[in-house]
Tab-separated table of C-alpha atoms in Angstrom:
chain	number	residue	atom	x	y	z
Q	837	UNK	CA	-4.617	34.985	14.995
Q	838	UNK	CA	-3.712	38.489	16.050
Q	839	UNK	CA	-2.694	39.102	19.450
Q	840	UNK	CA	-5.998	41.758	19.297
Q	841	UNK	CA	-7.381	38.838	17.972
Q	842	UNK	CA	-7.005	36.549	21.169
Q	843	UNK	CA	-7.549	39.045	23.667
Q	844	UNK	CA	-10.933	39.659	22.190
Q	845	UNK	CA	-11.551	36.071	21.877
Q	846	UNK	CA	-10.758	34.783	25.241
Q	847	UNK	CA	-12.895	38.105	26.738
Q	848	UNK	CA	-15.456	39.201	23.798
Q	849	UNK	CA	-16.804	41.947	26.593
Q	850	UNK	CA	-13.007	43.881	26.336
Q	851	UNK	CA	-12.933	46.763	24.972
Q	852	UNK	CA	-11.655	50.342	24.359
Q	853	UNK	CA	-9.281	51.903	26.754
Q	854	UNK	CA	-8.897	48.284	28.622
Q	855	UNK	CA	-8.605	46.478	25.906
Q	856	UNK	CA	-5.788	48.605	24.639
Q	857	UNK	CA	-3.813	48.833	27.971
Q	858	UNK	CA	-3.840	44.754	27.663
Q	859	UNK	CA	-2.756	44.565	24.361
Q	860	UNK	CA	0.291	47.137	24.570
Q	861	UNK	CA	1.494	45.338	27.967
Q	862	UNK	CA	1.674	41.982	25.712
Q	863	UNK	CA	5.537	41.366	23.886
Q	864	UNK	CA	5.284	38.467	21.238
Q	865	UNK	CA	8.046	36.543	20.050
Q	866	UNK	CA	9.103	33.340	17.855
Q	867	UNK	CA	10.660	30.561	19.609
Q	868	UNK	CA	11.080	27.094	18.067
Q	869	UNK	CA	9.902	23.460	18.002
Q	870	UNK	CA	11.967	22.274	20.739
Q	871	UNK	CA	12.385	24.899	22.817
Q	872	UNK	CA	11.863	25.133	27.043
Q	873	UNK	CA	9.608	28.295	28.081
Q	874	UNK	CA	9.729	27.638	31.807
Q	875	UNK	CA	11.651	24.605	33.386
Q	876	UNK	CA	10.292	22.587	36.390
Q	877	UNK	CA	12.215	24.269	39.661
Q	878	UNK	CA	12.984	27.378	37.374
Q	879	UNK	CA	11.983	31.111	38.360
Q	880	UNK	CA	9.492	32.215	35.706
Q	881	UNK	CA	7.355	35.555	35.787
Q	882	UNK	CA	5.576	35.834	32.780
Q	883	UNK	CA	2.106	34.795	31.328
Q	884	UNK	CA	1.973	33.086	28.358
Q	885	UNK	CA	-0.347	33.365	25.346
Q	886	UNK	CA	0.118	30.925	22.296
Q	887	UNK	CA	-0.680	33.049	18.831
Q	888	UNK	CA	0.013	29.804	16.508
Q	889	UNK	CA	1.983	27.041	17.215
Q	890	UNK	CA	1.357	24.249	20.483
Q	891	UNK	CA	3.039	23.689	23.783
Q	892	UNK	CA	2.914	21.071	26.262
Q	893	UNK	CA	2.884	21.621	29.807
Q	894	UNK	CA	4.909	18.873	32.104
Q	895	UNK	CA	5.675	17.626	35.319
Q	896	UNK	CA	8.789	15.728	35.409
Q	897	UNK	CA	10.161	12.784	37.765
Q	898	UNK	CA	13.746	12.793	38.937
Q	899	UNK	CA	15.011	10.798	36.250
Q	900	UNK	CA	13.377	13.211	33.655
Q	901	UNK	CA	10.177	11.393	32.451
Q	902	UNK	CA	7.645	13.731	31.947
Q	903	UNK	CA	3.890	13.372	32.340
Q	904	UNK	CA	1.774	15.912	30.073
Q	905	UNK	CA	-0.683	17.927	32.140
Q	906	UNK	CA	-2.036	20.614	29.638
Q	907	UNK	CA	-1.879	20.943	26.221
Q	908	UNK	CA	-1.983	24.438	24.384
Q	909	UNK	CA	-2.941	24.693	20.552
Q	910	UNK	CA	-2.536	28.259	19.236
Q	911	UNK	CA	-4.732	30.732	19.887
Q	912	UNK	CA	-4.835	30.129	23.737
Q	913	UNK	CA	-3.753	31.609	26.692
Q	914	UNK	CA	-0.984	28.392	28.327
Q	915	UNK	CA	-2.211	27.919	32.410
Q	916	UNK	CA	-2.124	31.100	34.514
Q	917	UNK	CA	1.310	31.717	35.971
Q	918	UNK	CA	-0.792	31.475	39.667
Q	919	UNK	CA	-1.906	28.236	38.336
Q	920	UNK	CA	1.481	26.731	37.380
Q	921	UNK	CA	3.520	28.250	39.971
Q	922	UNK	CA	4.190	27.990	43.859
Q	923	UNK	CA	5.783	32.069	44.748
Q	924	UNK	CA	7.136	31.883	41.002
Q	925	UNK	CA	8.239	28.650	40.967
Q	926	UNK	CA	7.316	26.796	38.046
Q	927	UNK	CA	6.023	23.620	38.930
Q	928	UNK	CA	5.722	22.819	35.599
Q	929	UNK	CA	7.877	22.381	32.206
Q	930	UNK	CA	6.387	24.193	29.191
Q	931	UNK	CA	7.661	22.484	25.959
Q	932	UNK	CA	7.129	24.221	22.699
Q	933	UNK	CA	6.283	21.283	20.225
Q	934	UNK	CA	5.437	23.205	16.986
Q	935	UNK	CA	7.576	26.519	16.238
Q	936	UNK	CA	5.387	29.218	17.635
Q	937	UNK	CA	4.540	32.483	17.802
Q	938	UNK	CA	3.933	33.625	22.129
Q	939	UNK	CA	3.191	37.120	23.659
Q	940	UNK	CA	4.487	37.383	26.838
Q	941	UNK	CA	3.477	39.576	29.811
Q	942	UNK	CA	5.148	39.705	33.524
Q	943	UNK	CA	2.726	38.527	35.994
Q	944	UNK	CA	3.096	41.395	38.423
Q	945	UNK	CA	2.122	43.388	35.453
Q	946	UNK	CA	-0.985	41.910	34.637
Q	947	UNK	CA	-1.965	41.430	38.381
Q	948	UNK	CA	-1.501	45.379	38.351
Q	949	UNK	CA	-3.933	45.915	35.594
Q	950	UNK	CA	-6.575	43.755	37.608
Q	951	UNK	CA	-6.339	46.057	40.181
Q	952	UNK	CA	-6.604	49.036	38.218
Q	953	UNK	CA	-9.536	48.047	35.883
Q	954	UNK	CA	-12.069	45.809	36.634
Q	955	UNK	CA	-12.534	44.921	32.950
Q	956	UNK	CA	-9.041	43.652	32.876
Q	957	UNK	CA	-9.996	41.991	36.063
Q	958	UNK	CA	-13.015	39.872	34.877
Q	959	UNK	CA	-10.884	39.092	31.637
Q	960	UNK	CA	-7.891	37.450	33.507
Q	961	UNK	CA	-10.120	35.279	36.182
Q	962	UNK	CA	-12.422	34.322	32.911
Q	963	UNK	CA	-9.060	32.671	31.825
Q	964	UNK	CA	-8.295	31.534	35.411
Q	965	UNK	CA	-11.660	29.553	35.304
Q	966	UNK	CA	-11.642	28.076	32.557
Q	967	UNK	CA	-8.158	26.458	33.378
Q	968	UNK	CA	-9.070	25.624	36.459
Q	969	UNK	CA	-12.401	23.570	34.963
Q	970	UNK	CA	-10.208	21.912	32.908
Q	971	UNK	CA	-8.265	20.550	35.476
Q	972	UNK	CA	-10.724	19.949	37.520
Q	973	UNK	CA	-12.174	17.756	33.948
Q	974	UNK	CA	-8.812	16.100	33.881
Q	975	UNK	CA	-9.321	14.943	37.402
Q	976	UNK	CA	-12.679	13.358	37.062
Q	977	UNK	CA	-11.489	11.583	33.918
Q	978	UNK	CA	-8.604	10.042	35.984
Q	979	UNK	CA	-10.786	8.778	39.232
Q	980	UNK	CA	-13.907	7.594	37.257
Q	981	UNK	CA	-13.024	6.788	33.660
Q	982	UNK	CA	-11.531	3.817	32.456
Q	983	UNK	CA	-9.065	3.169	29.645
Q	984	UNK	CA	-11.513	3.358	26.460
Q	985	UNK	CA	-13.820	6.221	28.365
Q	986	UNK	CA	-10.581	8.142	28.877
Q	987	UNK	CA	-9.772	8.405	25.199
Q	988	UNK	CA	-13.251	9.498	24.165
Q	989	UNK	CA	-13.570	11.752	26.790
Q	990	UNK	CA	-10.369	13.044	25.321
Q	991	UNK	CA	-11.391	13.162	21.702
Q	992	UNK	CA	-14.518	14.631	23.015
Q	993	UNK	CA	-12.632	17.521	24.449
Q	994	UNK	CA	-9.459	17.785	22.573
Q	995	UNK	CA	-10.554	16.911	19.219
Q	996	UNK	CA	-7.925	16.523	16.621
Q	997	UNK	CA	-4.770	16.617	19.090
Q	998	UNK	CA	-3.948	13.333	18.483
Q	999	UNK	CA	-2.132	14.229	15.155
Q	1000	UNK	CA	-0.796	17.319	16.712
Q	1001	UNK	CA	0.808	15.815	19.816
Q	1002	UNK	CA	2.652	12.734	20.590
Q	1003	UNK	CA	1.362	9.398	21.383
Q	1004	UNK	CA	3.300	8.889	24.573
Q	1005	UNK	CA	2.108	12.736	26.011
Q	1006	UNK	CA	-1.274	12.049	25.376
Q	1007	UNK	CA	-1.094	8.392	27.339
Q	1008	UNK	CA	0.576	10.150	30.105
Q	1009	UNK	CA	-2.125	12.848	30.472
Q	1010	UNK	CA	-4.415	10.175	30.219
Q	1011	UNK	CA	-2.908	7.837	32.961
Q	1012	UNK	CA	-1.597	4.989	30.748
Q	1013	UNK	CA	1.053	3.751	29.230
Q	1014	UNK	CA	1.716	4.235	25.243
Q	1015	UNK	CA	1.003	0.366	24.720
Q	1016	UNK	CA	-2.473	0.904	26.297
Q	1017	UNK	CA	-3.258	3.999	24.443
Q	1018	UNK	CA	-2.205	2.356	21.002
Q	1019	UNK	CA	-4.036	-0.861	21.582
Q	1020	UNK	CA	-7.379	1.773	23.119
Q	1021	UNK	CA	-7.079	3.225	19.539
Q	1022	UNK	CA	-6.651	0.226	17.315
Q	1023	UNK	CA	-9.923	-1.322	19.006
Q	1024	UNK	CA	-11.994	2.272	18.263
């Protein structure tokens, strides 16, 4: 998909003069299968939309384990930097697992385009709740699901990901360990 594309997509109501402010402010770029877009602890400014390609979002323990907390499949906007940041801290690593195609934007830049325009406005927090359900989703699952009920909850909403991402990311954002997942999807 276009980056034109995706904008439209995530905010169907975008249009003209709007519309073409957001899409000029975007820079894409390839980066590859293995790649780090923002480490845990790291600095990081810029929004993130996926064109093609998917990246996992992380939070890491001190000795480096990580436990997936998003998932982004191209065409999709990755978490809000508000939403994955403490005052531009990332608290988050964002892996790219599939070469990929991103368009980048500083947040300060897009925040100053909210102001300005309320179109641009309503498109961003459109984005910002819909992450924010799905992490709010992801939290229910965890407190009131158990091990089978987690996986089809997570086929429900993420169908096809388990041939796009890892075994052991997808236990982790599911709150179990690989064994449990594989032995969850040999008895379904």
């Amino acid at each position: 998909m276009d980056l034109n594309g995706l904008i439209r997509a995530l905010g169907p109501s975008l249009a003209g003069t709007p519309l073409k402010q957001l899409e000029a402010a975007w820079t894409p770029r390839f980066v590859r299968k293995g790649e780090v877009l923002a480490r845990q602890g790291d600095q990081v400014t810029q929004e993130i939309m996926v064109l093609d390609g998917r990246i996992v979002s992380q939070i890491c323990d001190a000795d480096g384990r990580g436990v997936a907390v998003a998932f982004c499949v191209g065409p999709g906007f990755v978490s809000p930097h508000i939403a994955r940041t403490r005052d531009s801290t990332s608290l988050v690593t964002l892996a790219v697992t599939e070469d990929a195609t991103i368009a980048e934007m500083r947040a300060d830049t897009l925040l100053a385009m909210m102001l300005q325009s309320p179109d641009i406005r309503d498109w961003s927090n459109g984005i910002l709740r819909g992450e924010l359900s799905r992490k709010t989703d992801r939290e229910w699952c965890l407190a009131a699901l158990g091990g089978s009920d987690r996986l089809a909850w997570f086929r429900g909403r993420y169908p096809g990901y388990e041939d796009l991402f890892s075994h052991s990311q997808i236990a982790s954002f599911l709150g179990m360990t690989r064994v449990t997942l594989s032995r969850l999807r040999k008895g379904s």
